[in-house]
């Protein structure tokens, strides 16, 4: 279901000089003991970014997921890239979340980094359903212009791919602009906010139960804390 999206993402990273780097073996691929389901992850080294991870979960007709987060260098206060696409086959339900995840919720910050996303949001009104979030706080690490869809698959499928392509292109534009203008948040503070992002996400991420059901509790705990949101690995020396 999301193969074309993964290909689009990979190509767009490669074009910008990204190269794949090793993922710790236990996280690169895990096959469910239930059979038929596999989760694969990739890490990219991309100019301007300190970490870029991509995960694809393929559980056949039951579930398909594409998830990715890009963390810019601390010298750059631009938002993180957040992608979470899920398709639940049995109910034919699509959950699509595309956002530039803001470090802070300030007007000036939004004015600097979010004009493009605001325009995109207007271009794809079908993804602006003011969905209530159940797990996350929409005012923490999400922007007011996120593309968010939860509903039946048929009505969104075509425009989702167009939105995805535009969303990726725009993030590279933001990155270029951010590299040309001085950051307004100090690198130490950017670091702190990115670490907080990981901690917040690890606590709230509704994926935990899902991972556990496919890959067991131990693997899922480690995957979440050490691969998806590895803030603790960065703060180990500071306490
Ligand atoms: C929702 N994300 C979800 C849900 C699941 C996942 C199971 C609940 C589905 C539903 O609402 O019906 C799954 N999350 C995953 C998986 C991974 C993951 C499989 O991290 C990892 C491989 N989530 C993100 C990122 C964003 C994000 C980067 O990981 C930002 C774009 C957003 N996911 C997000 C939001 C929701 C969601 C906003 C709805 C949650 C809510 O209602 O509060």
PDB file of C-alpha atoms and ligand atoms in Angstrom:
ATOM      1  CA  UNK A   1       0.000   0.000   0.000  1.00  0.00           C
ATOM      2  CA  UNK A   2       2.771   2.480   0.804  1.00  0.00           C
ATOM      3  CA  UNK A   3       5.518   1.176  -1.489  1.00  0.00           C
ATOM      4  CA  UNK A   4       5.226   4.124  -3.854  1.00  0.00           C
ATOM      5  CA  UNK A   5       5.453   6.493  -0.880  1.00  0.00           C
ATOM      6  CA  UNK A   6       8.563   4.774   0.427  1.00  0.00           C
ATOM      7  CA  UNK A   7      10.141   4.957  -3.009  1.00  0.00           C
ATOM      8  CA  UNK A   8       9.274   8.641  -3.304  1.00  0.00           C
ATOM      9  CA  UNK A   9      10.771   9.351   0.114  1.00  0.00           C
ATOM     10  CA  UNK A  10      13.952   7.372  -0.586  1.00  0.00           C
ATOM     11  CA  UNK A  11      14.455   9.019  -3.968  1.00  0.00           C
ATOM     12  CA  UNK A  12      13.923  12.469  -2.567  1.00  0.00           C
ATOM     13  CA  UNK A  13      16.492  11.786   0.183  1.00  0.00           C
ATOM     14  CA  UNK A  14      19.032  10.372  -2.288  1.00  0.00           C
ATOM     15  CA  UNK A  15      18.649  13.325  -4.638  1.00  0.00           C
ATOM     16  CA  UNK A  16      19.631  15.610  -1.731  1.00  0.00           C
ATOM     17  CA  UNK A  17      22.813  13.659  -1.069  1.00  0.00           C
ATOM     18  CA  UNK A  18      21.469  11.235   1.512  1.00  0.00           C
ATOM     19  CA  UNK A  19      23.057   7.829   1.890  1.00  0.00           C
ATOM     20  CA  UNK A  20      21.791   4.836   3.779  1.00  0.00           C
ATOM     21  CA  UNK A  21      23.702   3.908   6.929  1.00  0.00           C
ATOM     22  CA  UNK A  22      23.598   0.771   9.012  1.00  0.00           C
ATOM     23  CA  UNK A  23      20.690   0.099  11.328  1.00  0.00           C
ATOM     24  CA  UNK A  24      21.428  -2.065  14.376  1.00  0.00           C
ATOM     25  CA  UNK A  25      20.673  -5.582  13.253  1.00  0.00           C
ATOM     26  CA  UNK A  26      17.870  -6.301  15.696  1.00  0.00           C
ATOM     27  CA  UNK A  27      15.994  -3.207  14.494  1.00  0.00           C
ATOM     28  CA  UNK A  28      16.703  -3.412  10.757  1.00  0.00           C
ATOM     29  CA  UNK A  29      14.178  -6.184  10.352  1.00  0.00           C
ATOM     30  CA  UNK A  30      11.897  -8.121  12.643  1.00  0.00           C
ATOM     31  CA  UNK A  31       9.542 -10.838  11.513  1.00  0.00           C
ATOM     32  CA  UNK A  32       6.474 -11.488  13.595  1.00  0.00           C
ATOM     33  CA  UNK A  33       6.241 -14.905  15.152  1.00  0.00           C
ATOM     34  CA  UNK A  34       2.599 -14.848  14.025  1.00  0.00           C
ATOM     35  CA  UNK A  35       3.994 -15.116  10.509  1.00  0.00           C
ATOM     36  CA  UNK A  36       3.420 -12.974   7.486  1.00  0.00           C
ATOM     37  CA  UNK A  37       4.293  -9.642   9.090  1.00  0.00           C
ATOM     38  CA  UNK A  38       7.567  -7.840   8.927  1.00  0.00           C
ATOM     39  CA  UNK A  39       8.838  -4.487  10.133  1.00  0.00           C
ATOM     40  CA  UNK A  40      11.859  -2.936   8.416  1.00  0.00           C
ATOM     41  CA  UNK A  41      13.723   0.222   9.251  1.00  0.00           C
ATOM     42  CA  UNK A  42      16.336   2.381   7.587  1.00  0.00           C
ATOM     43  CA  UNK A  43      18.597   5.202   8.692  1.00  0.00           C
ATOM     44  CA  UNK A  44      19.823   7.907   6.361  1.00  0.00           C
ATOM     45  CA  UNK A  45      22.734  10.264   6.660  1.00  0.00           C
ATOM     46  CA  UNK A  46      21.493  13.424   5.018  1.00  0.00           C
ATOM     47  CA  UNK A  47      23.315  16.761   4.749  1.00  0.00           C
ATOM     48  CA  UNK A  48      21.743  19.149   7.266  1.00  0.00           C
ATOM     49  CA  UNK A  49      20.226  16.405   9.434  1.00  0.00           C
ATOM     50  CA  UNK A  50      21.529  14.616  12.469  1.00  0.00           C
ATOM     51  CA  UNK A  51      19.147  11.677  12.095  1.00  0.00           C
ATOM     52  CA  UNK A  52      16.589  10.509   9.581  1.00  0.00           C
ATOM     53  CA  UNK A  53      14.757   7.293  10.224  1.00  0.00           C
ATOM     54  CA  UNK A  54      12.208   5.438   8.139  1.00  0.00           C
ATOM     55  CA  UNK A  55      10.089   2.435   9.154  1.00  0.00           C
ATOM     56  CA  UNK A  56       7.810   0.265   7.084  1.00  0.00           C
ATOM     57  CA  UNK A  57       5.487  -2.295   8.649  1.00  0.00           C
ATOM     58  CA  UNK A  58       3.982  -4.800   6.264  1.00  0.00           C
ATOM     59  CA  UNK A  59       1.300  -7.004   7.770  1.00  0.00           C
ATOM     60  CA  UNK A  60      -0.344  -7.819   4.468  1.00  0.00           C
ATOM     61  CA  UNK A  61      -4.061  -7.237   4.235  1.00  0.00           C
ATOM     62  CA  UNK A  62      -4.295  -6.467   7.956  1.00  0.00           C
ATOM     63  CA  UNK A  63      -2.061  -3.466   8.305  1.00  0.00           C
ATOM     64  CA  UNK A  64       0.371  -1.318   6.367  1.00  0.00           C
ATOM     65  CA  UNK A  65       2.455   1.473   7.880  1.00  0.00           C
ATOM     66  CA  UNK A  66       4.991   4.008   6.731  1.00  0.00           C
ATOM     67  CA  UNK A  67       6.540   6.141   9.439  1.00  0.00           C
ATOM     68  CA  UNK A  68       9.420   8.595   9.295  1.00  0.00           C
ATOM     69  CA  UNK A  69      11.010  11.356  11.365  1.00  0.00           C
ATOM     70  CA  UNK A  70      13.796  13.708  10.316  1.00  0.00           C
ATOM     71  CA  UNK A  71      15.815  15.574  12.932  1.00  0.00           C
ATOM     72  CA  UNK A  72      17.707  18.629  11.632  1.00  0.00           C
ATOM     73  CA  UNK A  73      21.094  19.617  13.024  1.00  0.00           C
ATOM     74  CA  UNK A  74      20.931  21.489  16.311  1.00  0.00           C
ATOM     75  CA  UNK A  75      22.266  24.581  14.506  1.00  0.00           C
ATOM     76  CA  UNK A  76      19.008  24.716  12.584  1.00  0.00           C
ATOM     77  CA  UNK A  77      15.761  25.391  14.427  1.00  0.00           C
ATOM     78  CA  UNK A  78      13.480  24.280  11.584  1.00  0.00           C
ATOM     79  CA  UNK A  79      10.706  21.823  12.475  1.00  0.00           C
ATOM     80  CA  UNK A  80      11.184  18.067  12.397  1.00  0.00           C
ATOM     81  CA  UNK A  81       9.616  16.134   9.560  1.00  0.00           C
ATOM     82  CA  UNK A  82       6.888  13.795  10.800  1.00  0.00           C
ATOM     83  CA  UNK A  83       5.184  11.156   8.676  1.00  0.00           C
ATOM     84  CA  UNK A  84       2.747   8.545   9.951  1.00  0.00           C
ATOM     85  CA  UNK A  85       0.663   6.658   7.372  1.00  0.00           C
ATOM     86  CA  UNK A  86      -1.448   3.688   8.402  1.00  0.00           C
ATOM     87  CA  UNK A  87      -3.880   1.506   6.525  1.00  0.00           C
ATOM     88  CA  UNK A  88      -6.040  -0.957   8.413  1.00  0.00           C
ATOM     89  CA  UNK A  89      -7.188  -3.518   5.851  1.00  0.00           C
ATOM     90  CA  UNK A  90     -10.074  -5.124   7.718  1.00  0.00           C
ATOM     91  CA  UNK A  91     -11.891  -1.856   8.242  1.00  0.00           C
ATOM     92  CA  UNK A  92     -10.380  -0.259   5.129  1.00  0.00           C
ATOM     93  CA  UNK A  93      -9.427   2.679   7.330  1.00  0.00           C
ATOM     94  CA  UNK A  94      -6.699   5.130   6.498  1.00  0.00           C
ATOM     95  CA  UNK A  95      -4.919   7.269   9.075  1.00  0.00           C
ATOM     96  CA  UNK A  96      -2.581   9.800   7.510  1.00  0.00           C
ATOM     97  CA  UNK A  97      -0.581  12.372   9.424  1.00  0.00           C
ATOM     98  CA  UNK A  98       1.916  14.643   7.694  1.00  0.00           C
ATOM     99  CA  UNK A  99       3.377  17.508   9.655  1.00  0.00           C
ATOM    100  CA  UNK A 100       6.417  19.686  10.071  1.00  0.00           C
ATOM    101  CA  UNK A 101       6.648  19.236  13.781  1.00  0.00           C
ATOM    102  CA  UNK A 102       7.366  22.588  15.421  1.00  0.00           C
ATOM    103  CA  UNK A 103       9.879  22.884  18.256  1.00  0.00           C
ATOM    104  CA  UNK A 104       7.846  25.702  19.801  1.00  0.00           C
ATOM    105  CA  UNK A 105       4.348  27.059  19.382  1.00  0.00           C
ATOM    106  CA  UNK A 106       5.268  30.703  18.834  1.00  0.00           C
ATOM    107  CA  UNK A 107       3.847  33.095  16.274  1.00  0.00           C
ATOM    108  CA  UNK A 108       7.236  34.252  15.022  1.00  0.00           C
ATOM    109  CA  UNK A 109       8.422  30.659  14.643  1.00  0.00           C
ATOM    110  CA  UNK A 110       5.316  29.751  12.663  1.00  0.00           C
ATOM    111  CA  UNK A 111       5.778  32.865  10.516  1.00  0.00           C
ATOM    112  CA  UNK A 112       9.335  31.808   9.691  1.00  0.00           C
ATOM    113  CA  UNK A 113       8.764  28.156   8.900  1.00  0.00           C
ATOM    114  CA  UNK A 114       5.106  27.444   8.217  1.00  0.00           C
ATOM    115  CA  UNK A 115       3.816  29.667   5.426  1.00  0.00           C
ATOM    116  CA  UNK A 116       4.305  26.849   2.932  1.00  0.00           C
ATOM    117  CA  UNK A 117       2.466  24.255   5.006  1.00  0.00           C
ATOM    118  CA  UNK A 118      -0.377  26.668   5.551  1.00  0.00           C
ATOM    119  CA  UNK A 119      -0.747  26.991   1.776  1.00  0.00           C
ATOM    120  CA  UNK A 120      -0.535  23.218   1.360  1.00  0.00           C
ATOM    121  CA  UNK A 121      -3.199  22.771   3.977  1.00  0.00           C
ATOM    122  CA  UNK A 122      -5.472  25.036   1.935  1.00  0.00           C
ATOM    123  CA  UNK A 123      -4.648  23.116  -1.251  1.00  0.00           C
ATOM    124  CA  UNK A 124      -5.666  19.772   0.279  1.00  0.00           C
ATOM    125  CA  UNK A 125      -8.763  20.545   2.358  1.00  0.00           C
ATOM    126  CA  UNK A 126      -9.644  16.832   2.561  1.00  0.00           C
ATOM    127  CA  UNK A 127      -6.719  16.391   4.970  1.00  0.00           C
ATOM    128  CA  UNK A 128      -7.659  19.223   7.234  1.00  0.00           C
ATOM    129  CA  UNK A 129     -10.525  17.574   8.993  1.00  0.00           C
ATOM    130  CA  UNK A 130     -10.235  19.029  12.433  1.00  0.00           C
ATOM    131  CA  UNK A 131      -9.844  15.570  13.851  1.00  0.00           C
ATOM    132  CA  UNK A 132      -9.674  15.272  17.592  1.00  0.00           C
ATOM    133  CA  UNK A 133      -6.419  13.691  18.699  1.00  0.00           C
ATOM    134  CA  UNK A 134      -6.783  10.955  21.296  1.00  0.00           C
ATOM    135  CA  UNK A 135      -3.203  10.303  22.335  1.00  0.00           C
ATOM    136  CA  UNK A 136      -1.321  13.467  21.482  1.00  0.00           C
ATOM    137  CA  UNK A 137      -1.805  17.076  22.447  1.00  0.00           C
ATOM    138  CA  UNK A 138      -2.325  19.002  19.179  1.00  0.00           C
ATOM    139  CA  UNK A 139      -0.560  22.006  20.712  1.00  0.00           C
ATOM    140  CA  UNK A 140       2.641  20.179  21.485  1.00  0.00           C
ATOM    141  CA  UNK A 141       4.960  19.303  18.627  1.00  0.00           C
ATOM    142  CA  UNK A 142       2.145  19.513  16.081  1.00  0.00           C
ATOM    143  CA  UNK A 143       1.443  22.485  13.888  1.00  0.00           C
ATOM    144  CA  UNK A 144      -1.945  24.104  13.299  1.00  0.00           C
ATOM    145  CA  UNK A 145      -1.622  23.185   9.588  1.00  0.00           C
ATOM    146  CA  UNK A 146      -0.837  19.486   9.812  1.00  0.00           C
ATOM    147  CA  UNK A 147      -2.390  17.278   7.169  1.00  0.00           C
ATOM    148  CA  UNK A 148      -4.471  14.817   9.143  1.00  0.00           C
ATOM    149  CA  UNK A 149      -6.936  12.292   7.821  1.00  0.00           C
ATOM    150  CA  UNK A 150      -8.748   9.463   9.530  1.00  0.00           C
ATOM    151  CA  UNK A 151     -11.430   7.786   7.478  1.00  0.00           C
ATOM    152  CA  UNK A 152     -12.228   5.482   4.643  1.00  0.00           C
ATOM    153  CA  UNK A 153      -9.512   4.764   2.190  1.00  0.00           C
ATOM    154  CA  UNK A 154     -11.232   5.222  -1.154  1.00  0.00           C
ATOM    155  CA  UNK A 155     -12.010   8.884  -0.897  1.00  0.00           C
ATOM    156  CA  UNK A 156      -8.483   9.931   0.081  1.00  0.00           C
ATOM    157  CA  UNK A 157      -6.153   7.550  -1.699  1.00  0.00           C
ATOM    158  CA  UNK A 158      -5.442   9.538  -4.864  1.00  0.00           C
ATOM    159  CA  UNK A 159      -4.983  12.945  -3.382  1.00  0.00           C
ATOM    160  CA  UNK A 160      -2.890  11.561  -0.511  1.00  0.00           C
ATOM    161  CA  UNK A 161      -0.043  10.708  -2.852  1.00  0.00           C
ATOM    162  CA  UNK A 162      -0.113  14.167  -4.417  1.00  0.00           C
ATOM    163  CA  UNK A 163      -0.173  15.734  -0.982  1.00  0.00           C
ATOM    164  CA  UNK A 164       2.740  13.527   0.105  1.00  0.00           C
ATOM    165  CA  UNK A 165       4.906  14.573  -2.859  1.00  0.00           C
ATOM    166  CA  UNK A 166       4.145  18.250  -2.310  1.00  0.00           C
ATOM    167  CA  UNK A 167       4.747  17.876   1.419  1.00  0.00           C
ATOM    168  CA  UNK A 168       8.212  16.390   0.864  1.00  0.00           C
ATOM    169  CA  UNK A 169       9.205  18.986  -1.742  1.00  0.00           C
ATOM    170  CA  UNK A 170       8.182  21.776   0.552  1.00  0.00           C
ATOM    171  CA  UNK A 171      10.221  20.411   3.434  1.00  0.00           C
ATOM    172  CA  UNK A 172      13.369  20.606   1.309  1.00  0.00           C
ATOM    173  CA  UNK A 173      12.494  24.228   0.449  1.00  0.00           C
ATOM    174  CA  UNK A 174      12.116  24.996   4.139  1.00  0.00           C
ATOM    175  CA  UNK A 175      15.443  23.338   4.798  1.00  0.00           C
ATOM    176  CA  UNK A 176      17.144  25.453   2.138  1.00  0.00           C
ATOM    177  CA  UNK A 177      15.633  28.647   3.508  1.00  0.00           C
ATOM    178  CA  UNK A 178      16.473  27.693   7.091  1.00  0.00           C
ATOM    179  CA  UNK A 179      20.098  27.186   6.081  1.00  0.00           C
ATOM    180  CA  UNK A 180      20.196  30.669   4.599  1.00  0.00           C
ATOM    181  CA  UNK A 181      18.748  32.514   7.577  1.00  0.00           C
ATOM    182  CA  UNK A 182      20.125  32.486  11.081  1.00  0.00           C
ATOM    183  CA  UNK A 183      18.407  30.215  13.548  1.00  0.00           C
ATOM    184  CA  UNK A 184      16.534  32.082  16.265  1.00  0.00           C
ATOM    185  CA  UNK A 185      16.643  29.295  18.804  1.00  0.00           C
ATOM    186  CA  UNK A 186      20.063  28.560  20.293  1.00  0.00           C
ATOM    187  CA  UNK A 187      21.552  25.164  19.377  1.00  0.00           C
ATOM    188  CA  UNK A 188      21.539  24.032  23.024  1.00  0.00           C
ATOM    189  CA  UNK A 189      17.841  24.810  23.219  1.00  0.00           C
ATOM    190  CA  UNK A 190      17.148  23.081  19.880  1.00  0.00           C
ATOM    191  CA  UNK A 191      18.895  20.040  21.311  1.00  0.00           C
ATOM    192  CA  UNK A 192      16.794  20.151  24.465  1.00  0.00           C
ATOM    193  CA  UNK A 193      13.586  20.516  22.459  1.00  0.00           C
ATOM    194  CA  UNK A 194      14.452  17.637  20.137  1.00  0.00           C
ATOM    195  CA  UNK A 195      15.167  15.452  23.148  1.00  0.00           C
ATOM    196  CA  UNK A 196      11.862  16.481  24.699  1.00  0.00           C
ATOM    197  CA  UNK A 197      10.170  15.578  21.418  1.00  0.00           C
ATOM    198  CA  UNK A 198      11.505  12.037  21.664  1.00  0.00           C
ATOM    199  CA  UNK A 199      10.486  11.666  25.283  1.00  0.00           C
ATOM    200  CA  UNK A 200       7.023  13.065  24.647  1.00  0.00           C
ATOM    201  CA  UNK A 201       6.524  10.856  21.592  1.00  0.00           C
ATOM    202  CA  UNK A 202       7.767   7.698  23.309  1.00  0.00           C
ATOM    203  CA  UNK A 203       5.280   8.289  26.125  1.00  0.00           C
ATOM    204  CA  UNK A 204       2.291   9.055  23.923  1.00  0.00           C
ATOM    205  CA  UNK A 205       2.849   7.013  20.790  1.00  0.00           C
ATOM    206  CA  UNK A 206      -0.188   4.820  20.218  1.00  0.00           C
ATOM    207  CA  UNK A 207       2.009   2.355  18.291  1.00  0.00           C
ATOM    208  CA  UNK A 208       3.217   0.539  21.377  1.00  0.00           C
ATOM    209  CA  UNK A 209       0.264  -1.827  21.717  1.00  0.00           C
ATOM    210  CA  UNK A 210       0.330  -2.530  18.043  1.00  0.00           C
ATOM    211  CA  UNK A 211       4.043  -3.383  18.024  1.00  0.00           C
ATOM    212  CA  UNK A 212       3.638  -5.569  21.083  1.00  0.00           C
ATOM    213  CA  UNK A 213       0.902  -7.592  19.463  1.00  0.00           C
ATOM    214  CA  UNK A 214       3.098  -8.335  16.454  1.00  0.00           C
ATOM    215  CA  UNK A 215       6.627  -8.442  17.832  1.00  0.00           C
ATOM    216  CA  UNK A 216       6.366  -9.040  21.580  1.00  0.00           C
ATOM    217  CA  UNK A 217       6.833  -6.719  24.533  1.00  0.00           C
ATOM    218  CA  UNK A 218      10.621  -6.793  24.908  1.00  0.00           C
ATOM    219  CA  UNK A 219      11.447  -6.070  21.300  1.00  0.00           C
ATOM    220  CA  UNK A 220       8.770  -3.367  21.127  1.00  0.00           C
ATOM    221  CA  UNK A 221       9.993  -1.585  24.257  1.00  0.00           C
ATOM    222  CA  UNK A 222      13.528  -1.522  22.941  1.00  0.00           C
ATOM    223  CA  UNK A 223      12.480  -0.487  19.435  1.00  0.00           C
ATOM    224  CA  UNK A 224      10.534   2.449  20.801  1.00  0.00           C
ATOM    225  CA  UNK A 225      13.190   3.652  23.260  1.00  0.00           C
ATOM    226  CA  UNK A 226      16.318   2.868  21.299  1.00  0.00           C
ATOM    227  CA  UNK A 227      15.337   3.330  17.679  1.00  0.00           C
ATOM    228  CA  UNK A 228      12.155   5.346  17.190  1.00  0.00           C
ATOM    229  CA  UNK A 229      12.719   7.910  19.940  1.00  0.00           C
ATOM    230  CA  UNK A 230      16.249   7.437  21.254  1.00  0.00           C
ATOM    231  CA  UNK A 231      16.489  10.622  23.356  1.00  0.00           C
ATOM    232  CA  UNK A 232      17.788   8.739  26.338  1.00  0.00           C
ATOM    233  CA  UNK A 233      20.819   7.659  24.392  1.00  0.00           C
ATOM    234  CA  UNK A 234      21.683  11.333  23.945  1.00  0.00           C
ATOM    235  CA  UNK A 235      21.150  12.286  27.566  1.00  0.00           C
ATOM    236  CA  UNK A 236      23.007   9.389  29.144  1.00  0.00           C
ATOM    237  CA  UNK A 237      26.034  11.527  29.954  1.00  0.00           C
ATOM    238  CA  UNK A 238      24.200  14.458  31.399  1.00  0.00           C
ATOM    239  CA  UNK A 239      22.589  13.097  34.543  1.00  0.00           C
TER     240      UNK A 239
HETATM  241  C1  LIG B   1      -1.897   7.709  15.317  1.00  0.00           C
HETATM  242  N1  LIG B   1      -0.049   6.111  14.916  1.00  0.00           N
HETATM  243  C2  LIG B   1      -1.309   6.436  15.282  1.00  0.00           C
HETATM  244  C3  LIG B   1      -2.008   5.248  15.664  1.00  0.00           C
HETATM  245  C4  LIG B   1      -1.122   4.203  15.521  1.00  0.00           C
HETATM  246  C5  LIG B   1       0.095   4.746  15.049  1.00  0.00           C
HETATM  247  C6  LIG B   1      -1.390   2.727  15.770  1.00  0.00           C
HETATM  248  C7  LIG B   1      -3.455   5.173  16.140  1.00  0.00           C
HETATM  249  C8  LIG B   1      -4.331   5.005  14.937  1.00  0.00           C
HETATM  250  C9  LIG B   1      -5.639   5.700  15.067  1.00  0.00           C
HETATM  251  O1  LIG B   1      -5.659   6.853  15.534  1.00  0.00           O
HETATM  252  O2  LIG B   1      -6.654   5.131  14.675  1.00  0.00           O
HETATM  253  C10 LIG B   1       1.221   3.936  14.697  1.00  0.00           C
HETATM  254  N2  LIG B   1       3.139   5.335  15.285  1.00  0.00           N
HETATM  255  C11 LIG B   1       2.576   4.258  14.715  1.00  0.00           C
HETATM  256  C12 LIG B   1       3.621   3.436  14.206  1.00  0.00           C
HETATM  257  C13 LIG B   1       4.796   4.089  14.469  1.00  0.00           C
HETATM  258  C14 LIG B   1       4.499   5.243  15.146  1.00  0.00           C
HETATM  259  C15 LIG B   1       3.440   2.135  13.565  1.00  0.00           C
HETATM  260  O3  LIG B   1       5.368   6.007  15.601  1.00  0.00           O
HETATM  261  C16 LIG B   1       6.198   3.750  14.197  1.00  0.00           C
HETATM  262  C17 LIG B   1       6.610   2.971  13.234  1.00  0.00           C
HETATM  263  N3  LIG B   1       2.998   9.699  14.760  1.00  0.00           N
HETATM  264  C18 LIG B   1       4.311   9.572  14.478  1.00  0.00           C
HETATM  265  C19 LIG B   1       4.752  10.736  13.797  1.00  0.00           C
HETATM  266  C20 LIG B   1       3.687  11.586  13.691  1.00  0.00           C
HETATM  267  C21 LIG B   1       2.563  10.902  14.291  1.00  0.00           C
HETATM  268  C22 LIG B   1       6.140  10.949  13.326  1.00  0.00           C
HETATM  269  O4  LIG B   1       5.015   8.593  14.757  1.00  0.00           O
HETATM  270  C23 LIG B   1       3.671  12.909  13.104  1.00  0.00           C
HETATM  271  C24 LIG B   1       3.286  13.157  11.917  1.00  0.00           C
HETATM  272  C25 LIG B   1       1.268  11.374  14.373  1.00  0.00           C
HETATM  273  N4  LIG B   1      -0.049   9.292  14.744  1.00  0.00           N
HETATM  274  C26 LIG B   1       0.115  10.634  14.741  1.00  0.00           C
HETATM  275  C27 LIG B   1      -1.127  11.242  15.154  1.00  0.00           C
HETATM  276  C28 LIG B   1      -2.008  10.210  15.406  1.00  0.00           C
HETATM  277  C29 LIG B   1      -1.309   8.988  15.161  1.00  0.00           C
HETATM  278  C30 LIG B   1      -1.380  12.726  15.288  1.00  0.00           C
HETATM  279  C31 LIG B   1      -3.417  10.306  15.922  1.00  0.00           C
HETATM  280  C32 LIG B   1      -3.265  10.115  17.405  1.00  0.00           C
HETATM  281  C33 LIG B   1      -4.333  10.728  18.245  1.00  0.00           C
HETATM  282  O5  LIG B   1      -5.507  10.560  17.925  1.00  0.00           O
HETATM  283  O6  LIG B   1      -3.930  11.393  19.236  1.00  0.00           O
END
